[in-house]
Short mmCIF file of C-alpha atoms in Angstrom, two decimals:
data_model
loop_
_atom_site.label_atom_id
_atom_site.label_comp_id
_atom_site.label_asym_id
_atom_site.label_seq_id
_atom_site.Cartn_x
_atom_site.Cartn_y
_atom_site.Cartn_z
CA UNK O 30 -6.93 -12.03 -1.78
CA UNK O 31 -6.56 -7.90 -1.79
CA UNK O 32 -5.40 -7.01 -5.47
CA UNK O 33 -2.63 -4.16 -5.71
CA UNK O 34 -2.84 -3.14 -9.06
CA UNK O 35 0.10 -2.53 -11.06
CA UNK O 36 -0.06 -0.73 -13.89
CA UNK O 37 3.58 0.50 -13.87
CA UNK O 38 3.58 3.20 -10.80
CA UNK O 39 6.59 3.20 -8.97
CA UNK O 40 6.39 2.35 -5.20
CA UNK O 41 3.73 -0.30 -5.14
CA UNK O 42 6.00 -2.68 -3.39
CA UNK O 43 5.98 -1.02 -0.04
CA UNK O 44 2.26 -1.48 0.24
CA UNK O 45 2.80 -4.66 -0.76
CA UNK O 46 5.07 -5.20 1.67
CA UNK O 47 2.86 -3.91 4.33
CA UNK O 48 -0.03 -6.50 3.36
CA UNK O 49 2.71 -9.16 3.36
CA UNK O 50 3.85 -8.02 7.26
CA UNK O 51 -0.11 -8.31 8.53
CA UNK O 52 -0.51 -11.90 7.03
CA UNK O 53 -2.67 -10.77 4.40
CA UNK O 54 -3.16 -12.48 1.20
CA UNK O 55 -2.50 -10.14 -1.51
CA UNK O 56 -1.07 -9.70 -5.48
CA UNK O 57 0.21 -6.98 -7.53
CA UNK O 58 -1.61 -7.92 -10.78
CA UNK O 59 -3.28 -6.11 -13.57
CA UNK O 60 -4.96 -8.80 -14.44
CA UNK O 61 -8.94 -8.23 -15.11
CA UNK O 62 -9.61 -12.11 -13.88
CA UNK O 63 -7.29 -11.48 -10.67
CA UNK O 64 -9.30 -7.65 -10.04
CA UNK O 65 -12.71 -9.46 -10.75
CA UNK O 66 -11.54 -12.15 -8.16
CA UNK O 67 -10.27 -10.32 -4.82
CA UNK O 68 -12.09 -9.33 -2.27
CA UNK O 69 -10.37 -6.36 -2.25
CA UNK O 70 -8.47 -3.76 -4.39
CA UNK O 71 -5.92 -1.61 -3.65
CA UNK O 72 -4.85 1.53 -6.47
CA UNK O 73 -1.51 2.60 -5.34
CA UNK O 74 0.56 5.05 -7.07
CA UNK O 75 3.35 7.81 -7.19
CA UNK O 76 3.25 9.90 -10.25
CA UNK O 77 1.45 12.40 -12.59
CA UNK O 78 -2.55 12.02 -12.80
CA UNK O 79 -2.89 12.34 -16.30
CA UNK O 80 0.21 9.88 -17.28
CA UNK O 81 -1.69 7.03 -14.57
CA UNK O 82 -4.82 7.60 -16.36
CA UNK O 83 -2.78 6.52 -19.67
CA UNK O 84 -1.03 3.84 -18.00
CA UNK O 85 -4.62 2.08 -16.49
CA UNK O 86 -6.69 2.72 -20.04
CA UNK O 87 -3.37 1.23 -21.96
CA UNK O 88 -3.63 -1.86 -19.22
CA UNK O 89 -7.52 -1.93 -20.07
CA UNK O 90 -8.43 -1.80 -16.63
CA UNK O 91 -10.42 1.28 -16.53
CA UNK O 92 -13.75 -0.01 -17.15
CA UNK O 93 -13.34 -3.03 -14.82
CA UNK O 94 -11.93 -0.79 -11.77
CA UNK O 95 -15.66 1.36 -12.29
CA UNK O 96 -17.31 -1.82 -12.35
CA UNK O 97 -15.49 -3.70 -9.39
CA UNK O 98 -15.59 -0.71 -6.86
CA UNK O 99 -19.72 -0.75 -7.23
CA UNK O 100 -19.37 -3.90 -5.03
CA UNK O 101 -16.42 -4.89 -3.33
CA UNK O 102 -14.40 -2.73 -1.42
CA UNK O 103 -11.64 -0.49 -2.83
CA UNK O 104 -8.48 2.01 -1.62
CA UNK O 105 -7.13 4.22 -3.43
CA UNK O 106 -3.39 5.67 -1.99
CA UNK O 107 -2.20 9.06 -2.82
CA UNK O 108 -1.60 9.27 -6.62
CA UNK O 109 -4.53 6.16 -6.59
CA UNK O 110 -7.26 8.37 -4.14
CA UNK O 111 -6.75 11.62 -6.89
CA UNK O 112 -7.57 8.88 -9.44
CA UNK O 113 -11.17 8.19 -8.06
CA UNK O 114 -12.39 11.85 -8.74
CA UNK O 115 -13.82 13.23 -11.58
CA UNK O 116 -11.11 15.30 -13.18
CA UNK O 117 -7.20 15.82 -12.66
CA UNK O 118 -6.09 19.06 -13.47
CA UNK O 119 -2.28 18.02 -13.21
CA UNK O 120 0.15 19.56 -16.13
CA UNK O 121 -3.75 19.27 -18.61
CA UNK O 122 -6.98 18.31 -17.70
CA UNK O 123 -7.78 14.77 -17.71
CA UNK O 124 -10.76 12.52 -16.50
CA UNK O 125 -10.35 10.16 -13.67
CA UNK O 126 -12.25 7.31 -12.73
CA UNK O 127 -15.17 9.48 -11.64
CA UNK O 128 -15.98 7.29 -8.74
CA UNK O 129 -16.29 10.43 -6.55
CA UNK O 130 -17.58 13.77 -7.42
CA UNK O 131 -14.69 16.20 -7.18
CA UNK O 132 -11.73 17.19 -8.73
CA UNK O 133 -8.21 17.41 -8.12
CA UNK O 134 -5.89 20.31 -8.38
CA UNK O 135 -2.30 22.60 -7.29
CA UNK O 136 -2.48 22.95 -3.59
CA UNK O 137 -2.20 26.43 -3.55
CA UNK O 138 -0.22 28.15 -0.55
CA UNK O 139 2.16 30.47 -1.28
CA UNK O 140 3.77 30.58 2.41
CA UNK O 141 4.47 26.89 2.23
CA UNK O 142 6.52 24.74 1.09
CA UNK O 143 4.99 22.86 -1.90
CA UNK O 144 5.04 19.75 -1.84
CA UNK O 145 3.11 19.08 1.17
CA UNK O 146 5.66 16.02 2.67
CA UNK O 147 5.72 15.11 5.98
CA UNK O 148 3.58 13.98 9.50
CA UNK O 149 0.53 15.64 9.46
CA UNK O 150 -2.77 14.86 12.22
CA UNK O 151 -5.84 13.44 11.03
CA UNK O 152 -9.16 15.73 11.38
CA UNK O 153 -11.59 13.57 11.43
CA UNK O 154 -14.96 14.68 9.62
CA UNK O 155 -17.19 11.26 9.06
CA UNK O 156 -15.97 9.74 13.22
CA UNK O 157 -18.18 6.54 12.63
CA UNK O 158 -16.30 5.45 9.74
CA UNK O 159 -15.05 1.98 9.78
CA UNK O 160 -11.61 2.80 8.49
CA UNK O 161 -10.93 4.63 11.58
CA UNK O 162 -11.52 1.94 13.85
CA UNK O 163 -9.02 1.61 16.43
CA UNK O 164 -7.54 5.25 16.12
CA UNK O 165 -7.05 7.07 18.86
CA UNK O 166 -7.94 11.52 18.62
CA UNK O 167 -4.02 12.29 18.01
CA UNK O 168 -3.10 9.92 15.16
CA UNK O 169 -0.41 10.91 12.16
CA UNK O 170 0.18 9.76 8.36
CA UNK O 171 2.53 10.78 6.04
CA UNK O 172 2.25 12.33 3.50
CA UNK O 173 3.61 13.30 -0.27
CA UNK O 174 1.92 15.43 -2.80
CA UNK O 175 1.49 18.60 -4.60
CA UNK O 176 -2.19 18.41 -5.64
CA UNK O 177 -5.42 17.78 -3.65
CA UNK O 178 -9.32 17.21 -3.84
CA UNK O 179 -11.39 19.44 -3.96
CA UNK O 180 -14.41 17.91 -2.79
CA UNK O 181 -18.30 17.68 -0.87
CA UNK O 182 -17.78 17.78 2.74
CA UNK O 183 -19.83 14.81 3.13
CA UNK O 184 -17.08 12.51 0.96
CA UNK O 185 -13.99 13.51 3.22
CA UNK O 186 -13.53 11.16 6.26
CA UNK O 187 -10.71 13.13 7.80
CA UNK O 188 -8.79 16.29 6.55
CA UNK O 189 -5.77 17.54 7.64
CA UNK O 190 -4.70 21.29 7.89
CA UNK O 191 -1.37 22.64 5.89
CA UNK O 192 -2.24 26.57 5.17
CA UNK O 193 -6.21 25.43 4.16
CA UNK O 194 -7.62 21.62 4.73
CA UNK O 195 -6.80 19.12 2.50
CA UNK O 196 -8.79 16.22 1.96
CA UNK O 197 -7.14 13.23 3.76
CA UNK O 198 -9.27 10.57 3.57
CA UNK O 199 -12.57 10.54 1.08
CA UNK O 200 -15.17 8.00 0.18
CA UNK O 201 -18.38 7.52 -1.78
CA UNK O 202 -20.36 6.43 1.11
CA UNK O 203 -20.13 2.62 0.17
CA UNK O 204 -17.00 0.79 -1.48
CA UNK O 205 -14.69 3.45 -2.14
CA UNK O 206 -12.08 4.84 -0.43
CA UNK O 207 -9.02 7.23 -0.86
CA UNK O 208 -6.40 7.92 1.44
CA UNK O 209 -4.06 10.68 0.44
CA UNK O 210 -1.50 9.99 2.76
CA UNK O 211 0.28 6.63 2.56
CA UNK O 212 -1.01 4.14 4.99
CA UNK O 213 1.81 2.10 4.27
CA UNK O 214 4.62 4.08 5.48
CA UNK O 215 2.45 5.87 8.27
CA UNK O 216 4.23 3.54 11.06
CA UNK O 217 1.30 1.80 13.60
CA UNK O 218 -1.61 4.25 12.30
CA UNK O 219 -1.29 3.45 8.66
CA UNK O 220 -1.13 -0.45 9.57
CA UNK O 221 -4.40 -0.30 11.32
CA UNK O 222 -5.62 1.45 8.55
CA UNK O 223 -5.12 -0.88 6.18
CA UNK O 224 -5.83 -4.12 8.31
CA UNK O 225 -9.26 -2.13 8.57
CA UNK O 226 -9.89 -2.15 5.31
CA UNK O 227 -8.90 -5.56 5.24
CA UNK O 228 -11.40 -6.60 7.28
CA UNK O 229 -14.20 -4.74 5.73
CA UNK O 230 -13.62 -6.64 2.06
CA UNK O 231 -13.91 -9.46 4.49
CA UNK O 232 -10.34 -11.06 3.37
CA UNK O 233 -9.47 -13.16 6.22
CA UNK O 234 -6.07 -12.83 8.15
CA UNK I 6 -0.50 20.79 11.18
CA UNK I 7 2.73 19.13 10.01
CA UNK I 8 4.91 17.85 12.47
CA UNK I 9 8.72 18.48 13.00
CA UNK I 10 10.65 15.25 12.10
CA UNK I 11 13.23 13.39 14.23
CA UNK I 12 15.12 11.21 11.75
CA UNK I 13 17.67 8.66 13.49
CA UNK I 14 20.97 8.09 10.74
CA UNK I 15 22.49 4.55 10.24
CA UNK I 16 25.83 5.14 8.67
CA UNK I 17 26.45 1.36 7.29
CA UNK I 18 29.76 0.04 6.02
CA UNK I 19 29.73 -3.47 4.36
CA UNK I 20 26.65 -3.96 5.56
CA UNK I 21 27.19 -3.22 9.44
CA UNK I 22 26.09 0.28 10.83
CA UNK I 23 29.19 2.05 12.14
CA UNK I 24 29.44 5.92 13.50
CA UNK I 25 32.58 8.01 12.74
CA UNK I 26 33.87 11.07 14.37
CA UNK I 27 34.29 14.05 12.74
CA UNK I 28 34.67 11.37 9.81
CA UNK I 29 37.13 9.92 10.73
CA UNK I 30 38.24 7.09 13.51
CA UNK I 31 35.02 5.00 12.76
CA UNK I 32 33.52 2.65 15.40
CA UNK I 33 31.77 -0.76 14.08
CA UNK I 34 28.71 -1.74 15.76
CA UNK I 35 25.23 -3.53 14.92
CA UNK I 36 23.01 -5.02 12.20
CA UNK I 37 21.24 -2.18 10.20
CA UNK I 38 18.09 -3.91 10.04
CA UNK I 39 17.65 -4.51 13.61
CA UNK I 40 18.65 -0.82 14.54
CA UNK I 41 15.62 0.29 12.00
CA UNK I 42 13.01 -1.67 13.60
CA UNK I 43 14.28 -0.27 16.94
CA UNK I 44 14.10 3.39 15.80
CA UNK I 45 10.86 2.63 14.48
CA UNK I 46 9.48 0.99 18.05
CA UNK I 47 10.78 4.60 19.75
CA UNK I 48 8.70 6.30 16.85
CA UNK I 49 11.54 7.92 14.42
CA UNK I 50 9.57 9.71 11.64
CA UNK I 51 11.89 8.31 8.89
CA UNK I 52 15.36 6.22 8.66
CA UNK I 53 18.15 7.22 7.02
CA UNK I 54 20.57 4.59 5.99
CA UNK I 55 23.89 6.29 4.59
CA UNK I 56 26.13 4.37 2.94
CA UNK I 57 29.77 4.33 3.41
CA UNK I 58 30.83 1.73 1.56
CA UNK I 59 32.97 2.34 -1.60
CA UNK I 60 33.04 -0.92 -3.23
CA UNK I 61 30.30 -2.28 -6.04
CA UNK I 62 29.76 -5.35 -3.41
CA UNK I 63 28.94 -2.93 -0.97
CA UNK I 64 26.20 -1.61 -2.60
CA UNK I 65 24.42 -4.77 -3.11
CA UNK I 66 25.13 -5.29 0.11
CA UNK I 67 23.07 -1.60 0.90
CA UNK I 68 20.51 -2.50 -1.23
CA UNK I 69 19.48 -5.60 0.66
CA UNK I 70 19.53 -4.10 4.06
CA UNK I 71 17.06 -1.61 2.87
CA UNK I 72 15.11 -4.43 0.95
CA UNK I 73 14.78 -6.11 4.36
CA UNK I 74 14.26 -3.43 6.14
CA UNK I 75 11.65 -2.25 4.16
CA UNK I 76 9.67 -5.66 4.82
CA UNK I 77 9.77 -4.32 8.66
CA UNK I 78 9.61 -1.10 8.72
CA UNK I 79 6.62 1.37 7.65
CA UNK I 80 7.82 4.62 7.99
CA UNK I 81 9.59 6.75 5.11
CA UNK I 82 13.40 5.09 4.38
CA UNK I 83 16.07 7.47 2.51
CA UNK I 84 18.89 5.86 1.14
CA UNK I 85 22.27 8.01 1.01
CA UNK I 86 26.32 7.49 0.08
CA UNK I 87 27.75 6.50 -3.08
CA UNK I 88 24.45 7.44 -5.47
CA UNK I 89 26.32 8.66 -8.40
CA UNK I 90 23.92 7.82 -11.51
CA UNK I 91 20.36 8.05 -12.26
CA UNK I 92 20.39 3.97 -12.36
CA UNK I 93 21.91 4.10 -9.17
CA UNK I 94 18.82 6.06 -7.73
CA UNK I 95 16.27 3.65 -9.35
CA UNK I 96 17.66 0.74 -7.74
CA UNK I 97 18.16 1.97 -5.08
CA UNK I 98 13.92 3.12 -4.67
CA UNK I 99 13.32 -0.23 -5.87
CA UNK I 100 15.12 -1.84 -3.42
CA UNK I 101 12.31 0.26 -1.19
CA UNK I 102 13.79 3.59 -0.44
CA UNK I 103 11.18 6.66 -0.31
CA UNK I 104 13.92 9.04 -1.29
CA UNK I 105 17.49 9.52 -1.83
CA UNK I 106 20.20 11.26 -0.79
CA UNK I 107 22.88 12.48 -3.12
CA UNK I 108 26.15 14.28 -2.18
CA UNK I 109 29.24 14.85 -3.75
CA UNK I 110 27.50 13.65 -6.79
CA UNK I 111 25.64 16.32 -7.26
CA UNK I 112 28.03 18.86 -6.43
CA UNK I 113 30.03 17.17 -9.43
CA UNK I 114 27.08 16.62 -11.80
CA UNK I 115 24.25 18.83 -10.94
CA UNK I 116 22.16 17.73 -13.65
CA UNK I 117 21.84 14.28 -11.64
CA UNK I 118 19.23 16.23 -9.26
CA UNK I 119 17.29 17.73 -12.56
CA UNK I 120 16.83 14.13 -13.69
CA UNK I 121 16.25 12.51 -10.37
CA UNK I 122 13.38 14.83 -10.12
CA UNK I 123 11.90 14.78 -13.57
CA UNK I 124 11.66 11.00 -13.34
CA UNK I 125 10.95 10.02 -9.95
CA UNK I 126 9.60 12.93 -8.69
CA UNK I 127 10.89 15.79 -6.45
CA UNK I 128 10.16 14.57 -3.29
CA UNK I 129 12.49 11.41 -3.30
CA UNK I 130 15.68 13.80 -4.04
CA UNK I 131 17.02 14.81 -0.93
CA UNK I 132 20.26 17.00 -1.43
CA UNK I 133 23.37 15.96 1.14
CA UNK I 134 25.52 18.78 1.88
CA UNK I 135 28.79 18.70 3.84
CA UNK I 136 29.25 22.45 4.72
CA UNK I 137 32.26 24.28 7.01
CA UNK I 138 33.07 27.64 7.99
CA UNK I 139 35.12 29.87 6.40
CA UNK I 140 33.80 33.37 7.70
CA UNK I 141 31.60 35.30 9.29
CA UNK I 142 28.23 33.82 7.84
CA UNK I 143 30.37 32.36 4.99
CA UNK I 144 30.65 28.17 4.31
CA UNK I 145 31.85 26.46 1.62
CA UNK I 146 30.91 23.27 0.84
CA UNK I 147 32.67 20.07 0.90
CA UNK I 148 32.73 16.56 -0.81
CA UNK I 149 33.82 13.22 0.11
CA UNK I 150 32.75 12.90 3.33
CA UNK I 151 33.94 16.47 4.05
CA UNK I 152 37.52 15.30 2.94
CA UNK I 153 37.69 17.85 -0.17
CA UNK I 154 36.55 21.88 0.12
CA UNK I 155 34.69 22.63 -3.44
CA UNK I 156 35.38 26.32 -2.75
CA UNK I 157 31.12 26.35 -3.42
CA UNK I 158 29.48 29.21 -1.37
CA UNK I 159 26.91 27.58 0.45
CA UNK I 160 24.19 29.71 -0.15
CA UNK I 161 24.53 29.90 -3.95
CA UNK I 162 24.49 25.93 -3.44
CA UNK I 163 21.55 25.71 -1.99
CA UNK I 164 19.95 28.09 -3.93
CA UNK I 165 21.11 26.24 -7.03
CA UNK I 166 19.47 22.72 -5.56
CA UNK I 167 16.51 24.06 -5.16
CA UNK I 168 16.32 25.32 -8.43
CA UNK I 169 17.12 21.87 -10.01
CA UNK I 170 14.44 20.35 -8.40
CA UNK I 171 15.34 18.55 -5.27
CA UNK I 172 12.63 18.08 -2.88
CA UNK I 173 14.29 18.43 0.53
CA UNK I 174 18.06 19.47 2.00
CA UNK I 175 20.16 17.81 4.51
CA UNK I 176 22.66 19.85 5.73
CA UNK I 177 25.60 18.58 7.94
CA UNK I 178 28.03 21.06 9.52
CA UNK I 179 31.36 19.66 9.35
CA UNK I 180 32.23 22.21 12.31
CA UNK I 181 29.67 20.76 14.85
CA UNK I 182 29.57 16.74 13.76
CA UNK I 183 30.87 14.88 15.93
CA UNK I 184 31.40 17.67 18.57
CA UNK I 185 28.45 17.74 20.23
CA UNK I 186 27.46 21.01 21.21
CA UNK I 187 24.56 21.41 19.65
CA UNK I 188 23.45 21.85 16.28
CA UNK I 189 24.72 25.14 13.75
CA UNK I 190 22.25 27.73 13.99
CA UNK I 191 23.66 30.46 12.27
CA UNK I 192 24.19 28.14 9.47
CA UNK I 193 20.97 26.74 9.56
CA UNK I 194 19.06 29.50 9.60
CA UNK I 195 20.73 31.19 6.25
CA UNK I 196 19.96 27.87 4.97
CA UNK I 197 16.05 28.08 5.82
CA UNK I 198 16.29 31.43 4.81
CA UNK I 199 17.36 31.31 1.37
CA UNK I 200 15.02 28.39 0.27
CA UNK I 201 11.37 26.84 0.33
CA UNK I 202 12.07 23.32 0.34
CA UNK I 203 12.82 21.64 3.58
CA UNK I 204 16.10 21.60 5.52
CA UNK I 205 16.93 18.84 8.41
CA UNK I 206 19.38 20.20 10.44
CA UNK I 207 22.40 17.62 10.95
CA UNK I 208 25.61 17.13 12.90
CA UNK I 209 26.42 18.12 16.31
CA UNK I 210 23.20 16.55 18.40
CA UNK I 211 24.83 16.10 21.74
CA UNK I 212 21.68 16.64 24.53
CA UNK I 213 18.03 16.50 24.80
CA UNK I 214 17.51 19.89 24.29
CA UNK I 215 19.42 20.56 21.39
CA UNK I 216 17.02 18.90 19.31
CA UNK I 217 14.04 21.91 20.73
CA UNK I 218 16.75 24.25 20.15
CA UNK I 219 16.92 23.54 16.48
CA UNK I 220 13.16 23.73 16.03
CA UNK I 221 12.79 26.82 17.94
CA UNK I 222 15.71 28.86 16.99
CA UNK I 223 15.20 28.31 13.55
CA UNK I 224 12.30 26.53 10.94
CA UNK I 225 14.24 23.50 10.19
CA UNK I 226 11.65 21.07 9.25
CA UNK I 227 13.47 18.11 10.85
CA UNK I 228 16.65 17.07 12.82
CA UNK I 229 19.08 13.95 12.07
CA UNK I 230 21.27 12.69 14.53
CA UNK I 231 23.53 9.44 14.33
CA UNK I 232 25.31 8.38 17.28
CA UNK I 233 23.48 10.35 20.24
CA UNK I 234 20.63 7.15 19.72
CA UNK I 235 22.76 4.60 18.28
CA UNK I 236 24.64 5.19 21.87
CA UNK I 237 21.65 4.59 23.44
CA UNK I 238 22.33 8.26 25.02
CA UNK I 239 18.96 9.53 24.27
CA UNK I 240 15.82 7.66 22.47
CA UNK I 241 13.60 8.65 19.92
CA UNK I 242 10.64 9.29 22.12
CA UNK I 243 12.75 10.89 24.72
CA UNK I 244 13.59 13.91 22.30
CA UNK I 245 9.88 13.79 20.90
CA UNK I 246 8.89 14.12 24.58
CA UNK I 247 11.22 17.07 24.97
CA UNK I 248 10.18 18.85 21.37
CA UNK I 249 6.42 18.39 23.02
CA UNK I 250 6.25 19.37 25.77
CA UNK I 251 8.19 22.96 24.51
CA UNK I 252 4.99 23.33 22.08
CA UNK I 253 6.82 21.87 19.08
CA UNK I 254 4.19 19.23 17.26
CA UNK I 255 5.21 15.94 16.66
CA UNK I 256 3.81 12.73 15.39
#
C-alpha cells in the first residue's frame, strides 16, 4: 500500500486518483500505524509552506515522516517536495522536514509571469535515476508554483528552465524524492513517473 | 522552456456537451467524459468544461462529470459557468477541478476573485471575459453569455483582475466566436499588454493556422477552441504539429 498523507491540503484526491487508475493500492491517511505500514509514501500538497508545516506537526506526523523516509521510499509533490528541505522562506521563515539540504524561496524573475504555471521540459541532471525510467529526451510536466529550491547540484534529478533553472525533480540520493511539478496531472509522463516510483517501494501492481 | 497551451472547451448543458454559435442556436452532441479522455489521447494540455446549465440540478450534474472525468484524465481540468460563490468554487475543486473559471460573477462581485485567491490560491482563479467592440481599440465587456454589455472598458477590467488576484485570463471575443476567421489580435494583444498573468486567447479558431497565428502575432500563453475539435475539423495534435513545426514549443 503507497500512503498519501492527508493532513488537510487541498488537491490530494487527484493523485489519488491517479494511483487508483494504475491499479495501485493506496490510502489517504494520516495515520502513524498506516505511514509506518506502506511501502510507500506520498506528501502531496497545494498551499503555503509554513501553514503545511503547522498542519503535519498539529497531525503529529513530523517525526514519523523523518523516520519513515530513512528506509522506505518517499515523494514529495510540489507544496510536499518544498517540504523536504531545510527551510521555507514563504510569507516567514519556517523549518521543513530537513530531509534535503536546501532551502526554498520567491522565484525571482521580474520578466515573467509569477507564478510559474504551465508545460515545461524536463532537464535532466542525475540520467541514471530510476524515476526516469521509461522517459524519452523531450518529456513535459506541469507545473504550479511561486517558490523553488535552492539546492546542491548533486540533489536535483532534472531542472527545468523559466528565466533561471528551477529545481524539478530532487532527491537525497536514497529514499527521498521531490517532484515539483505534479506527476499526477502531467498526462502519460507524470503516470510513468509515478508507476516508477511505485515500483521502486516495491508495491506490487 | 514553458510551452504554449492548446486547451480543447466542452461547453456542457445538463450534463451533455453542446456548442453554440455566436451563443446562440446551440447544437447537442456527446458525453463530456468521453470527449475528455479523447482530447487527452490527441494530447490537449488542459480541459475546460464550461457549464451552461442554469438550474441547481445541473450543477450536480457538472460536478459529477468532472468527478469522473477526473478519475480518467491527468492533465489540468478548469471548471467554468454558473460559479457565483466562494462555496461554489470549493466544490467545484473538490469535485477535481485544478482551477476555475468565473464570469459574470465577477464582473458583479469582484471581491469573489480576492477570496478565491486568498483561499485556494491564485492559480486556480481563471477570470472569463466576454469582450466586443465598440471602437477603435475600445471593448466593453459583457455578461451572460455575452447577452448583457456592462459598459466595463476592457482594459481597466483586466487590469482590475489582475489586481484582485486571479491567476490567469480567458478572453473570448464576442466579435470572432463562432465566426471563424481567426482569433482577435488587436484585442489580444492590448490584453497581453496591459497584464502579467496569462491570457488564452478564445473564440474565432476556424483553421490550422490560426492557432500559430495567435502565438506568433501576439504572447498569448495558450489558445481555447470549442467546436473546430469537437467537429472533428482539426485534432489536438494536428494544431500542436502546426504550432511546432513554426518554432512555437509545445508539450
Amino acid at each position: 500500500m503507497i500512503a498519501i498523507i492527508d493532513y488537510g491540503a487541498g488537491n490530494i484526491f487527484s493523485v489519488k486518483n491517479a494511483l487508483d487508475y494504475l491499479g495501485i493500492e493506496n490510502k489517504l491517511t494520516k495515520s502513524k500505524d498506516d505511514i509506518e505500514n506502506a511501502k510507500g509514501i506520498i506528501l502531496p500538497g497545494v498551499g503555503a509552506f509554513s501553514w503545511a508545516m503547522k498542519m503535519l506537526r498539529e497531525s503529529g506526523l513530523v517525526e514519523t515522516i523523518k523516520e519513515q523516509a530513512k528506509k522506505k521510499y518517499f515523494l514529495g509533490i510540489c507544496l510536499g517536495m518544498q517540504l523536504i528541505f531545510e527551510k521555507g522562506y514563504e510569507f516567514e521563515e519556517c523549518d521543513g522536514l530537513g530531509l534535503v539540504k536546501g532551502k526554498v524561496d520567491k522565484i525571482i524573475e521580474p520578466d515573467l509571469v509569477i507564478p510559474h504555471m504551465g508545460w515545461n521540459r524536463l532537464e535532466y541532471n542525475i540520467k541514471d535515476c530510476p524515476l526516469l525510467e521509461g522517459l524519452g529526451e523531450e518529456e513535459y510536466v506541469y507545473f504550479v508554483h511561486s517558490y523553488k529550491a535552492f539546492c546542491n547540484d548533486e540533489n536535483v534529478v532534472a531542472y527545468c528552465t523559466y528565466g533561471n533553472k528551477i529545481p524539478a525533480l530532487v532527491t537525497d540520493g536514497k529514499f527521498v524524492f521531490g517532484a515539483q511539478f505534479h506527476p499526477e496531472k502531467s498526462g502519460n509522463t507524470g503516470l510513468k513517473i509515478l508507476k516508477n516510483f511505485v515500483r521502486l517501494s516495491g508495491e506490487v501492481y | 522552456m514553458l510551452a504554449k497551451r492548446i486547451i480543447p472547451c466542452l461547453d456542457v448543458r445538463d450534463g451533455k456537451v453542446v456548442k453554440g454559435v455566436n451563443f446562440e442556436g446551440i447544437k447537442e452532441v456527446g458525453d463530456p467524459v468521453l470527449c475528455a479522455e479523447e482530447y487527452n489521447r490527441q494530447g490537449a494540455d488542459e480541459i475546460v468544461f464550461y457549464d451552461i446549465t442554469a438550474s441547481y440540478e445541473g450543477r450536480g450534474v457538472m460536478l459529477d462529470v468532472v468527478r469522473e472525468t477526473a478519475k480518467k484524465v491527468f492533465v489540468p481540468l478548469t471548471v467554468g459557468g454558473g460559479i457565483k460563490t466562494v462555496d461554489d468554487i470549493r466544490e467545484t475543486l473538490r469535485a477535481g477541478a485544478d482551477k476555475v473559471s468565473v464570469n459574470s460573477q465577477a464582473v458583479l462581485n469582484p471581491q469573489l476573485i480576492k477570496e478565491g485567491a486568498d483561499i485556494f490560491g491564485c492559480q486556480c482563479i481563471c477570470v472569463g471575459i466576454d469582450a466586443k467592440k465598440t471602437a477603435e481599440n475600445k471593448w466593453t465587456v459583457y455578461i451572460n453569455g455575452g447577452r448583457v454589455d456592462m459598459g466595463l472598458d476592457l482594459i481597466e477590467w483586466v487590469k482590475k483582475v489582475e489586481q484582485l488576484g486571479a491567476g490567469e485570463i480567458c478572453l473570448n471575443s464576442i466579435d470572432t466566436d463562432g465566426v471563424r476567421g481567426g482569433f482577435d489580435i488587436p484585442m489580444l494583444k492590448e490584453v497581453v499588454n496591459a497584464v502579467k498573468i496569462p491570457v488564452i486567447a478564445s473564440g474565432g479558431a476556424g483553421k490550422l493556422s490560426d492557432f500559430a497565428d495567435a502565438f506568433l502575432r501576439t504572447d498569448c500563453s495558450a489558445a481555447l477552441a470549442a467546436s473546430l475539435f469537437h467537429f472533428k475539423e482539426l485534432t489536438v495534435d494536428e494544431v500542436k504539429a502546426d504550432c511546432r513545426k513554426k518554432g512555437i514549443a509545445m508539450r
